[in-house]
Amino acid sequence: MPTPISECLYCQNNETLHRLMIKIGDLEVSQLFLFKEQSHPGRCNVVYKTHGIEFHELSDEQRNAFMRDVANVAKAISTVFNPDKINYGAYADTISHLHMHIVPKYKDGYGFGGVFEMNPQKVALSDVEYAEVIEKIKKEVAKQLEG
């Protein structure tokens, strides 16, 4: 059963969302968020702007635009954080809002070689550190969009 808009953390921009993520900005058809939990430095979430759409329901144009957003963010994360690998996760068992986790992985880092944990609650940054990370990502995403 799909999550109603009234219960969607992305649509409601609610306390749960603010506890988990910080909005970085808007993309072509998505919003970009930084996960506060930074066991995987640079971990972000690309969230489609429209509620209740499954990936397979997108038109070719919508799908290409969403994946362009995902790719631009992944390129930016790769440039800024230099991970050994980027994992992508499109899980939505409990929330009916299309989103893609962008999870940089590092060979000697947390969880390399396995499926990433959704919220391990191991690494939190200071407000200043979050602001620095967000600024670096914003700058690099802007470069990707300029092309």
Coordinates of C-alpha atoms in Angstrom, one line a residue:
M1 CA 0.0 0.0 0.0
P2 CA 1.5 3.3 -1.0
T3 CA 2.5 5.9 1.6
P4 CA 0.0 8.8 1.5
I5 CA 1.5 12.2 0.9
S6 CA 0.4 13.2 4.4
E7 CA 2.9 10.6 5.8
C8 CA 5.8 11.2 3.4
L9 CA 8.8 12.7 5.0
Y10 CA 9.9 14.2 1.7
C11 CA 6.6 15.8 0.8
Q12 CA 5.9 17.0 4.4
N13 CA 9.5 18.3 4.9
N14 CA 9.0 17.1 8.5
E15 CA 11.0 16.5 11.6
T16 CA 12.0 13.0 10.6
L17 CA 13.5 14.3 7.4
H18 CA 15.4 17.0 9.3
R19 CA 16.7 14.5 11.8
L20 CA 18.1 12.3 9.0
M21 CA 19.1 14.7 6.2
I22 CA 20.0 18.3 5.2
K23 CA 18.7 19.7 2.0
I24 CA 21.5 20.7 -0.3
G25 CA 19.4 22.0 -3.2
D26 CA 17.2 21.4 -6.2
L27 CA 18.2 19.6 -9.3
E28 CA 16.4 19.3 -12.7
V29 CA 13.7 16.9 -11.4
S30 CA 15.0 16.1 -8.0
Q31 CA 16.1 17.4 -4.7
L32 CA 19.5 16.6 -3.2
F33 CA 20.0 15.8 0.5
L34 CA 23.1 15.1 2.5
F35 CA 22.6 12.3 5.1
K36 CA 23.6 13.5 8.5
E37 CA 24.9 10.0 9.2
Q38 CA 28.3 10.1 7.5
S39 CA 29.9 6.7 8.0
H40 CA 30.2 6.9 4.2
P41 CA 31.7 10.4 3.7
G42 CA 29.6 12.2 1.1
R43 CA 26.5 10.0 1.3
C44 CA 23.6 11.7 -0.3
N45 CA 20.0 11.1 -1.4
V46 CA 18.5 12.2 -4.8
V47 CA 14.8 12.5 -4.3
Y48 CA 12.3 12.8 -7.2
K49 CA 10.1 15.9 -6.8
T50 CA 6.8 14.1 -7.4
H51 CA 5.3 11.7 -4.8
G52 CA 4.1 8.2 -5.5
I53 CA 5.8 7.4 -8.8
E54 CA 7.7 4.1 -9.2
F55 CA 10.8 4.1 -11.4
H56 CA 9.1 2.0 -14.0
E57 CA 6.2 4.4 -14.3
L58 CA 8.4 7.3 -15.4
S59 CA 8.3 8.3 -19.0
D60 CA 11.5 8.1 -21.0
E61 CA 12.0 11.8 -20.5
Q62 CA 11.3 11.7 -16.8
R63 CA 13.5 8.7 -16.3
N64 CA 16.4 10.2 -18.3
A65 CA 16.1 13.5 -16.3
F66 CA 16.1 11.6 -13.0
M67 CA 19.1 9.5 -13.9
R68 CA 20.9 12.6 -15.2
D69 CA 20.4 14.1 -11.7
V70 CA 21.7 10.9 -10.1
A71 CA 24.7 10.8 -12.4
N72 CA 25.6 14.5 -11.9
V73 CA 25.5 14.0 -8.1
A74 CA 27.6 10.8 -8.3
K75 CA 30.2 12.6 -10.5
A76 CA 30.3 15.4 -8.0
I77 CA 30.7 13.0 -5.0
S78 CA 33.4 11.1 -6.9
T79 CA 35.3 14.3 -7.5
V80 CA 34.9 15.8 -4.0
F81 CA 35.4 12.6 -2.0
N82 CA 37.4 10.3 -4.3
P83 CA 35.7 7.0 -3.2
D84 CA 36.9 3.6 -4.4
K85 CA 33.3 2.8 -5.4
I86 CA 29.9 4.4 -5.3
N87 CA 26.8 2.2 -4.4
Y88 CA 23.3 3.2 -5.5
G89 CA 20.3 2.1 -3.6
A90 CA 16.6 2.7 -4.6
Y91 CA 14.9 1.2 -1.6
A92 CA 11.3 2.3 -0.9
D93 CA 9.6 -0.5 1.1
T94 CA 8.2 1.9 3.6
I95 CA 7.9 5.1 1.7
S96 CA 6.3 5.7 -1.7
H97 CA 8.6 8.4 -2.9
L98 CA 11.2 7.6 -5.6
H99 CA 14.7 8.3 -4.3
M100 CA 18.2 7.1 -5.0
H101 CA 20.9 6.7 -2.3
I102 CA 24.3 7.7 -3.5
V103 CA 26.8 5.9 -1.1
P104 CA 30.5 6.4 -1.6
K105 CA 32.5 3.4 -0.4
Y106 CA 36.2 3.3 0.6
K107 CA 38.4 0.1 0.6
D108 CA 39.5 0.6 4.1
G109 CA 36.3 2.3 5.2
Y110 CA 33.1 1.3 6.9
G111 CA 31.1 -1.5 5.2
F112 CA 33.2 -1.9 2.1
G113 CA 32.3 -5.0 0.3
G114 CA 28.8 -5.3 1.7
V115 CA 25.4 -3.7 1.5
F116 CA 25.4 -0.3 3.2
E117 CA 23.4 0.1 6.4
M118 CA 20.6 2.6 6.1
N119 CA 21.4 4.5 9.3
P120 CA 24.3 3.0 11.4
Q121 CA 24.4 6.1 13.6
K122 CA 28.2 5.9 13.9
V123 CA 29.5 9.2 12.4
A124 CA 28.0 12.6 12.9
L125 CA 29.6 15.9 11.9
S126 CA 29.5 19.3 13.5
D127 CA 27.4 22.0 12.0
V128 CA 30.5 23.6 10.5
E129 CA 31.6 20.3 9.0
Y130 CA 28.1 19.7 7.5
A131 CA 28.2 23.2 6.0
E132 CA 31.7 22.6 4.5
V133 CA 30.6 19.3 2.9
I134 CA 27.4 20.8 1.5
E135 CA 29.3 23.7 0.0
K136 CA 31.8 21.4 -1.7
I137 CA 29.0 19.2 -3.1
K138 CA 27.0 22.3 -4.3
K139 CA 30.0 23.7 -6.0
E140 CA 30.8 20.4 -7.8
V141 CA 27.2 19.7 -8.8
A142 CA 27.0 23.2 -10.3
K143 CA 30.1 22.4 -12.4
Q144 CA 28.5 19.2 -13.6
L145 CA 25.4 21.1 -14.6
E146 CA 27.4 23.6 -16.5
G147 CA 28.9 20.7 -18.3

